[in-house]
PDB file of C-alpha atoms in Angstrom:
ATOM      1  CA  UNK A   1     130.268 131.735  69.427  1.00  0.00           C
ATOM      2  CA  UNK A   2     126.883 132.392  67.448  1.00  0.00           C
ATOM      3  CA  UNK A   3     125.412 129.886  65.427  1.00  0.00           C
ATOM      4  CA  UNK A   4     125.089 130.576  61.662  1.00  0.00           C
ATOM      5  CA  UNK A   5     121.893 131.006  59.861  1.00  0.00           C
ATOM      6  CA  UNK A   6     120.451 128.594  57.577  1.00  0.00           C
ATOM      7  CA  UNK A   7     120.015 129.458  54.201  1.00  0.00           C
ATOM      8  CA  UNK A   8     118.811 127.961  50.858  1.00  0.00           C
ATOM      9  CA  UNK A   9     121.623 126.081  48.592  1.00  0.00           C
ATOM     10  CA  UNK A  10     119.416 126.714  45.541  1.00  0.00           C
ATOM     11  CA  UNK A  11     116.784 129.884  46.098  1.00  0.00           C
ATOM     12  CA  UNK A  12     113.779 128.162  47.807  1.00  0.00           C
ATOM     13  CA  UNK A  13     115.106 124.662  48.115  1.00  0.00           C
ATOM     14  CA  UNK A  14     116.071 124.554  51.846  1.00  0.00           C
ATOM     15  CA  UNK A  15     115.885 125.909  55.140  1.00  0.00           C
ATOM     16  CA  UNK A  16     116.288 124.920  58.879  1.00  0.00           C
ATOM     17  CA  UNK A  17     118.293 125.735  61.938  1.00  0.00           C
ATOM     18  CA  UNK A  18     121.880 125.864  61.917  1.00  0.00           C
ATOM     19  CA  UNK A  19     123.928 123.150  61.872  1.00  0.00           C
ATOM     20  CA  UNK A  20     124.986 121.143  65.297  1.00  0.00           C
ATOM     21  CA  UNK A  21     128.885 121.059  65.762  1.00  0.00           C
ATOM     22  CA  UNK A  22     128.697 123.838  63.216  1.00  0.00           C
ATOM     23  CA  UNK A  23     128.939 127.565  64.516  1.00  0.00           C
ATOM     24  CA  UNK A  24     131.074 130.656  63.551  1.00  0.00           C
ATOM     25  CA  UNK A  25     132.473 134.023  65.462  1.00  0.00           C
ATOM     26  CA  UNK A  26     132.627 137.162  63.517  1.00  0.00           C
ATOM     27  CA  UNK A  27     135.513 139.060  63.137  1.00  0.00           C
ATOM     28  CA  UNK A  28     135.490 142.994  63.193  1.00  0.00           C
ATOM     29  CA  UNK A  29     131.663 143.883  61.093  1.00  0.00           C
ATOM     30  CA  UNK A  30     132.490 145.349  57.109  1.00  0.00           C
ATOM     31  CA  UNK A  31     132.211 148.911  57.135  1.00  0.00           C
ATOM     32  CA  UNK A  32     129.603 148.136  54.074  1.00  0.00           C
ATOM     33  CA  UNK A  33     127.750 144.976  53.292  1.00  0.00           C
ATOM     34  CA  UNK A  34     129.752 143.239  50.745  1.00  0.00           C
ATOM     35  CA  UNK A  35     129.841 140.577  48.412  1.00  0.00           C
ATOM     36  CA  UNK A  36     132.393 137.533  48.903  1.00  0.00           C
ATOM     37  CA  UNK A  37     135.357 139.060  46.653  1.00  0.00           C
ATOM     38  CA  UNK A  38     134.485 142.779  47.610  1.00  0.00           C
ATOM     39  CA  UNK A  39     136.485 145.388  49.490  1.00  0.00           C
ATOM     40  CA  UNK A  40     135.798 146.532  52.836  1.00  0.00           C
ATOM     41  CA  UNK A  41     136.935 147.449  56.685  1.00  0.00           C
ATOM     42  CA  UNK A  42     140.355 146.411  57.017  1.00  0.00           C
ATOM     43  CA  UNK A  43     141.305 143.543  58.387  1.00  0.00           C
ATOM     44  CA  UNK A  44     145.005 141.637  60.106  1.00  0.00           C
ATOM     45  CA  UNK A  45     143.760 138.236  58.937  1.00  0.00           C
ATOM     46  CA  UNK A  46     144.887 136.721  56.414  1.00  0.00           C
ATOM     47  CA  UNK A  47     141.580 135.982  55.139  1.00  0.00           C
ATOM     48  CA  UNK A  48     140.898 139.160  55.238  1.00  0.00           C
ATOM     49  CA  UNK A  49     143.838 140.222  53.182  1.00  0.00           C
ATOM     50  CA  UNK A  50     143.060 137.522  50.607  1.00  0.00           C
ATOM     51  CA  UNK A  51     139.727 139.345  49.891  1.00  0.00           C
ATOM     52  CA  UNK A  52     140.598 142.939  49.349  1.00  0.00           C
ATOM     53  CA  UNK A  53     140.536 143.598  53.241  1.00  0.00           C
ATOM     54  CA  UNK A  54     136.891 142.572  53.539  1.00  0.00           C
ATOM     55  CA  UNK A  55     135.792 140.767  57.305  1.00  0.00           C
ATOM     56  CA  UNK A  56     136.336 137.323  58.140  1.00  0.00           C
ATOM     57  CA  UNK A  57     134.648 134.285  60.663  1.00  0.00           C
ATOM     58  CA  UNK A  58     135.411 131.373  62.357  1.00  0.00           C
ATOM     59  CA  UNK A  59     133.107 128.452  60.769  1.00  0.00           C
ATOM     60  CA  UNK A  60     134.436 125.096  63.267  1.00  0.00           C
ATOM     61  CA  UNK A  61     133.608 121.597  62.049  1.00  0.00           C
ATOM     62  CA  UNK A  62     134.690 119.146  63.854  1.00  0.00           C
ATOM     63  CA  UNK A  63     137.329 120.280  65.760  1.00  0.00           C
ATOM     64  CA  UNK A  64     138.449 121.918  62.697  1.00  0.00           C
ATOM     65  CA  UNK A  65     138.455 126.175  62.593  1.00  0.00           C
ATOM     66  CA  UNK A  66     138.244 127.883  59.229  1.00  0.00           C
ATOM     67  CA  UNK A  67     138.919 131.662  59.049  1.00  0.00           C
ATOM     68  CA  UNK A  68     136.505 132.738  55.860  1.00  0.00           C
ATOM     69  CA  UNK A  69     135.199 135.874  54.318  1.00  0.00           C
ATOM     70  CA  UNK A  70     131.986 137.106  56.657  1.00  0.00           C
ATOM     71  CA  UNK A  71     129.858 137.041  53.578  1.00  0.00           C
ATOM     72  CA  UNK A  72     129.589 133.377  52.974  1.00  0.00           C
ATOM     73  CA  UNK A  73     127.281 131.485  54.528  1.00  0.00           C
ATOM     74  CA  UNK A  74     126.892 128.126  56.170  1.00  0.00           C
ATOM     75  CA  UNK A  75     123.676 125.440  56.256  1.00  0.00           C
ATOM     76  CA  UNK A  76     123.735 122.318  57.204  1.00  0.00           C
ATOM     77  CA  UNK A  77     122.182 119.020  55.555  1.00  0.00           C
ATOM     78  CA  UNK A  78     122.242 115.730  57.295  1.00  0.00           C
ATOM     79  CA  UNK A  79     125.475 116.239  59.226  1.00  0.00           C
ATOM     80  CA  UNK A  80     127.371 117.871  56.968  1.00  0.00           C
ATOM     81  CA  UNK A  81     127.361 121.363  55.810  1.00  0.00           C
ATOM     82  CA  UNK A  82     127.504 123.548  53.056  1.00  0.00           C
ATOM     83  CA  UNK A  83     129.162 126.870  52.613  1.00  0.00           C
ATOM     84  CA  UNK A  84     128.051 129.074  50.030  1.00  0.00           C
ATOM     85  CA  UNK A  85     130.746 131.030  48.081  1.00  0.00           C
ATOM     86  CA  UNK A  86     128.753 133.583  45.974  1.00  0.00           C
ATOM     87  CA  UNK A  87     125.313 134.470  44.484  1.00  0.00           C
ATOM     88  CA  UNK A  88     122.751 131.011  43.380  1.00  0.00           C
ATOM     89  CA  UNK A  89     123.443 130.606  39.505  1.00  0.00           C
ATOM     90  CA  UNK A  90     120.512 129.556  37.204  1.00  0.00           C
ATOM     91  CA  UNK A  91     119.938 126.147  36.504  1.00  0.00           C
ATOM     92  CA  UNK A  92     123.155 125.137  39.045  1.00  0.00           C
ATOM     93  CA  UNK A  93     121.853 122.134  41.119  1.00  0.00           C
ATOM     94  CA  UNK A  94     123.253 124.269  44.215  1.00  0.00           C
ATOM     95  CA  UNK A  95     124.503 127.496  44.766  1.00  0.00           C
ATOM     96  CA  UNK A  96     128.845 128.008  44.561  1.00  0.00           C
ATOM     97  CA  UNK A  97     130.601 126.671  47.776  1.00  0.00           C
ATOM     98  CA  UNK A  98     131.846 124.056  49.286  1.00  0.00           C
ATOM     99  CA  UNK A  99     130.865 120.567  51.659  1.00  0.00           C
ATOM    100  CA  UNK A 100     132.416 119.925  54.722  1.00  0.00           C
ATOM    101  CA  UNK A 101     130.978 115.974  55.109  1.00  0.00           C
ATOM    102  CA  UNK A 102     131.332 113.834  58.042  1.00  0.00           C
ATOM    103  CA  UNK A 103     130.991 110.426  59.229  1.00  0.00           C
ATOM    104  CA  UNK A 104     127.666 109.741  57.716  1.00  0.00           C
ATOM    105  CA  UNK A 105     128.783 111.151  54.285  1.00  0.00           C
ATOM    106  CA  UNK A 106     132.215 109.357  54.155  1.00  0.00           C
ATOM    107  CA  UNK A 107     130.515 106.141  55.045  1.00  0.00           C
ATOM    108  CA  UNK A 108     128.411 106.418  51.784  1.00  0.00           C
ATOM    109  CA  UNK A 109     130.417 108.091  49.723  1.00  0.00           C
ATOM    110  CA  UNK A 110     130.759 106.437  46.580  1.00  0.00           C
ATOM    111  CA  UNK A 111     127.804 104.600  44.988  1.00  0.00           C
ATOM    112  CA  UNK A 112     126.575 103.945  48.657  1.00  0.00           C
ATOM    113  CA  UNK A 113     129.863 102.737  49.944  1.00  0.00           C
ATOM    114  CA  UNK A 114     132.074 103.821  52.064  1.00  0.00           C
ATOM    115  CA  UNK A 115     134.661 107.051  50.607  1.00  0.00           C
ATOM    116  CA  UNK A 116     138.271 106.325  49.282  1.00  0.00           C
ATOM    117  CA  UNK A 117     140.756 108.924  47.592  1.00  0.00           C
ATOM    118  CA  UNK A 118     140.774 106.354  44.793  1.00  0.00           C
ATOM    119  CA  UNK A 119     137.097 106.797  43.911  1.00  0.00           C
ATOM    120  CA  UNK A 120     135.394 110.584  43.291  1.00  0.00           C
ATOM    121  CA  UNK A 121     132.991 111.057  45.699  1.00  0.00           C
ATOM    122  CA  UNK A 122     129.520 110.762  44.194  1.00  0.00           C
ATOM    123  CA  UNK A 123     126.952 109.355  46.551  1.00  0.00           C
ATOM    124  CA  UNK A 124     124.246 107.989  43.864  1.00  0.00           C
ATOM    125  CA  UNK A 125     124.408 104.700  42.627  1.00  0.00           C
ATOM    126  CA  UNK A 126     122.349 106.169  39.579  1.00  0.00           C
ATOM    127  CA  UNK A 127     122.876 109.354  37.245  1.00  0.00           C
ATOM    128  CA  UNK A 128     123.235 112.422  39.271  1.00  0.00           C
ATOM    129  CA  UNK A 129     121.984 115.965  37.903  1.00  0.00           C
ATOM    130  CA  UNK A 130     125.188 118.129  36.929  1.00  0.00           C
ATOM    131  CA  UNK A 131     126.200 120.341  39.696  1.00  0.00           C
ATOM    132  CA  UNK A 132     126.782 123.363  37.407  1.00  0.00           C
ATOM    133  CA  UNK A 133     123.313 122.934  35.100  1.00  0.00           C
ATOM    134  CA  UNK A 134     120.374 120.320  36.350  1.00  0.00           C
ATOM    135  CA  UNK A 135     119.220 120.099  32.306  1.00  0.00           C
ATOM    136  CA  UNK A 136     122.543 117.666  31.831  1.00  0.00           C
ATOM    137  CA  UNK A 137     123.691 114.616  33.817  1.00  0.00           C
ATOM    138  CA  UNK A 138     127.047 114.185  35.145  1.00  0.00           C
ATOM    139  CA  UNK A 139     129.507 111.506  35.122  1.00  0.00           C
ATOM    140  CA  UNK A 140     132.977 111.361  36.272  1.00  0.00           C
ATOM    141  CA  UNK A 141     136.418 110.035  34.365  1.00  0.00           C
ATOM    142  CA  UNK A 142     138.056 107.010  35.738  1.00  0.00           C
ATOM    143  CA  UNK A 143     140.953 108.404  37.089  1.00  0.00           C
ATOM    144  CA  UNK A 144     141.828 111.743  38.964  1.00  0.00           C
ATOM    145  CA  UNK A 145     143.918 114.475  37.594  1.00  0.00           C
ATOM    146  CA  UNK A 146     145.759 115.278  40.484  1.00  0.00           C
ATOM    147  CA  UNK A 147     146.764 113.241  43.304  1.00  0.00           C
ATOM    148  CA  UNK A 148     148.538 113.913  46.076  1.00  0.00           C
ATOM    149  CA  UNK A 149     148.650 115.272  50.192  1.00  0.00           C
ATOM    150  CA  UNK A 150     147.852 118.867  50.737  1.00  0.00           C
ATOM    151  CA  UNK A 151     147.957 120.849  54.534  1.00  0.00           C
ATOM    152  CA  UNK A 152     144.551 121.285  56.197  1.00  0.00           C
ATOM    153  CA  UNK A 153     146.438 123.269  58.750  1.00  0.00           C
ATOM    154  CA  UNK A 154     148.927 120.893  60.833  1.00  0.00           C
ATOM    155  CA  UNK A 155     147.451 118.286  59.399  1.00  0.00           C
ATOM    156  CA  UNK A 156     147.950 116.320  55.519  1.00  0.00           C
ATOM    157  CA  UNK A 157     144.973 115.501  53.690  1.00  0.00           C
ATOM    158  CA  UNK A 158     144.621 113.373  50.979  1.00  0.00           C
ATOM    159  CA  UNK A 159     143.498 115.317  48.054  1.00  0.00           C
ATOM    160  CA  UNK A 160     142.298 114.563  44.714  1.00  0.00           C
ATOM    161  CA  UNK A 161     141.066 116.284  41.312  1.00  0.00           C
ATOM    162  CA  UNK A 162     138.377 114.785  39.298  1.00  0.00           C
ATOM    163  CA  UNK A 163     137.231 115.399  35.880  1.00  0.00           C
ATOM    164  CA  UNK A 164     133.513 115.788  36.031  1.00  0.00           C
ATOM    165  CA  UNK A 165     131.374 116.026  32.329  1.00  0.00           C
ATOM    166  CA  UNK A 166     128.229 117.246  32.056  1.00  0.00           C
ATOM    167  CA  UNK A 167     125.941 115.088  28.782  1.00  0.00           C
ATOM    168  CA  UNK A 168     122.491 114.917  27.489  1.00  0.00           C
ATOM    169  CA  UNK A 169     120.416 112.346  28.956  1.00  0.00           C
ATOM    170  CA  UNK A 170     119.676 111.196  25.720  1.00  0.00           C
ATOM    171  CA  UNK A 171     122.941 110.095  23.645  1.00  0.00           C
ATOM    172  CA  UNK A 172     125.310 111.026  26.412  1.00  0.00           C
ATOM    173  CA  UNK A 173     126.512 114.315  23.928  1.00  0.00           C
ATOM    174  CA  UNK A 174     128.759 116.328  26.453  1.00  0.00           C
ATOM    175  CA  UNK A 175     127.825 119.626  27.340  1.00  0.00           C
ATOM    176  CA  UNK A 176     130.379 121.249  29.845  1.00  0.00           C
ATOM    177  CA  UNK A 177     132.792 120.049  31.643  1.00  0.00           C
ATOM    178  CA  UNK A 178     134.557 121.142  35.707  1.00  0.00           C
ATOM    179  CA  UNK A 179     136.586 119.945  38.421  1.00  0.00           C
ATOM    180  CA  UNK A 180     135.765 118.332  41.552  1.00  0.00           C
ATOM    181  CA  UNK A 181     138.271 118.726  44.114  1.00  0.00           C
ATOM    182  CA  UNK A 182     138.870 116.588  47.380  1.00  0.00           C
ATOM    183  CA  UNK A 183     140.711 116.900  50.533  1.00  0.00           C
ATOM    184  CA  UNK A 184     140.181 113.674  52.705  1.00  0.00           C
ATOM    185  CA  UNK A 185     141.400 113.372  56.596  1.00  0.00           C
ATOM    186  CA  UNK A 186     140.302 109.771  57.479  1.00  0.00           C
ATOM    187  CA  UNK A 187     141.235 110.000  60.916  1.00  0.00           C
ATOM    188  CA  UNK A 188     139.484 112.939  61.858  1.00  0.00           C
ATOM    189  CA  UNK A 189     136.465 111.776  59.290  1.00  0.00           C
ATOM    190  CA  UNK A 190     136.488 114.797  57.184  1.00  0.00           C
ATOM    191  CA  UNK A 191     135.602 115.064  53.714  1.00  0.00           C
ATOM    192  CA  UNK A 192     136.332 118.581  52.205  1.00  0.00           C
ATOM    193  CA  UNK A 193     134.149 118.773  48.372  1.00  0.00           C
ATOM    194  CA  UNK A 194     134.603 121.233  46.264  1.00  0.00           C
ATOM    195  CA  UNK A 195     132.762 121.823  42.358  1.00  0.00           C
ATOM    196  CA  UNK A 196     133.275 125.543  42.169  1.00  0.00           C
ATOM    197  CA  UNK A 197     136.976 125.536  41.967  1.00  0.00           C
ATOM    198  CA  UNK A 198     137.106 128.160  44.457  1.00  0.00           C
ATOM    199  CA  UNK A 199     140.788 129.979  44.149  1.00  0.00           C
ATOM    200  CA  UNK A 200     140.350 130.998  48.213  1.00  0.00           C
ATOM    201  CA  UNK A 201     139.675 127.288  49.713  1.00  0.00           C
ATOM    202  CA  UNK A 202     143.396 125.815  49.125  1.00  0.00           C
ATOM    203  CA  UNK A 203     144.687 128.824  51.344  1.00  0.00           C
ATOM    204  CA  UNK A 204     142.044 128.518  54.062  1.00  0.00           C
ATOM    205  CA  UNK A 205     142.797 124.852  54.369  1.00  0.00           C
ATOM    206  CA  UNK A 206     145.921 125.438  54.315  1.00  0.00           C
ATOM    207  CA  UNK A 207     145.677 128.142  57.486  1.00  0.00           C
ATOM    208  CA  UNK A 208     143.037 126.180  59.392  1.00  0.00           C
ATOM    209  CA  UNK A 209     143.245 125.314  63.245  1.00  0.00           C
ATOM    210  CA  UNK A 210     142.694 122.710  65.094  1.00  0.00           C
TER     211      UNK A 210
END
């Protein structure tokens, strides 16, 4: 196993080692560096497959084993970590990806209280920048769109889909709107957040190992 290299969520914003009880093993090295949807060496995984036959990782968390595309990357923050998706966009409050949160993240995952499927998670007690453009604030509606138990491999995760809108600070006029999606394991104390709406992550939860 070789441990993953830290890199910034937004360009400049952070840095450090890699993450503890995070690490990754590359699969066979891209005959060309590539971008996370490009082509490249072929691959048998079905990772691989997914993305045009470019190479795949291992990224374990937790006792839990994703198989993703060699070109994202991993950092970690507090216990958790992040996996970035695809290039930093301007103004996003962090870069595409996806959290894998633990213990410490669960505990105070809603307003400072402990995480539940029936609440989004949003951490802040307060306002929180939009995800997608830091110029708005974002705010989430009352109930989810989609609620129900989806595979994260063997295992069945409770998994939600949350209407997120984007206003003005001042008068609340909404801006944009997206979709935060949630798969929840509360036994093995992982949270699974998603903002990008990443078409790939449902399939390599769905394929993970344990």
């Amino acid at each position: 196993m070789i441990a993953v290299s830290a890199v910034p969520l937004v360009a400049g914003a952070l840095s450090g080692p890699a993450a503890a009880g995070v690490s990754a093993s590359a699969g066979a090295p891209a005959a060309r560096a590539a971008s996370p949807a490009s082509s490249s060496a072929p691959s048998a995984s079905p990772v691989s497959s997914a993305y045009g036959g470019a190479a795949a990782k291992t990224v374990s968390y937790r006792g839990m084993r994703l198989s993703i595309p060699a070109a994202w990357r991993v950092v970690k923050q507090a216990g958790s970590a992040y996996v970035i998706t695809g290039r930093c966009v301007p103004r996003a409050y962090e870069c595409p990806g996806f959290w894998l949160h633990g213990p410490s993240a669960i505990r105070h995952g809603h307003e400072g209280n402990a995480y539940k499927p029936s609440r989004p998670y949003y951490p802040s007690s307060g306002m929180m920048e939009c995800s997608r453009d830091r110029r708005y604030l974002e705010m989430a509606d009352e109930r989810p769109r989609v609620a129900a138990l989806r595979p994260i491999g063997a295992k069945k995760a409770h998994h939600r889909e949350w209407r997120f809108k984007c206003v003005t600070p001042n008068g609340g006029k909404v801006k944009l709107t997206y979709a935060q999606r949630e798969w929840f394991l509360p036994r093995s104390q992982i949270l699974v957040v998603d903002k990008w709406a990443n078409p790939a992550l449902p399939g390599i939860l769905a394929r993970a190992r344990w």
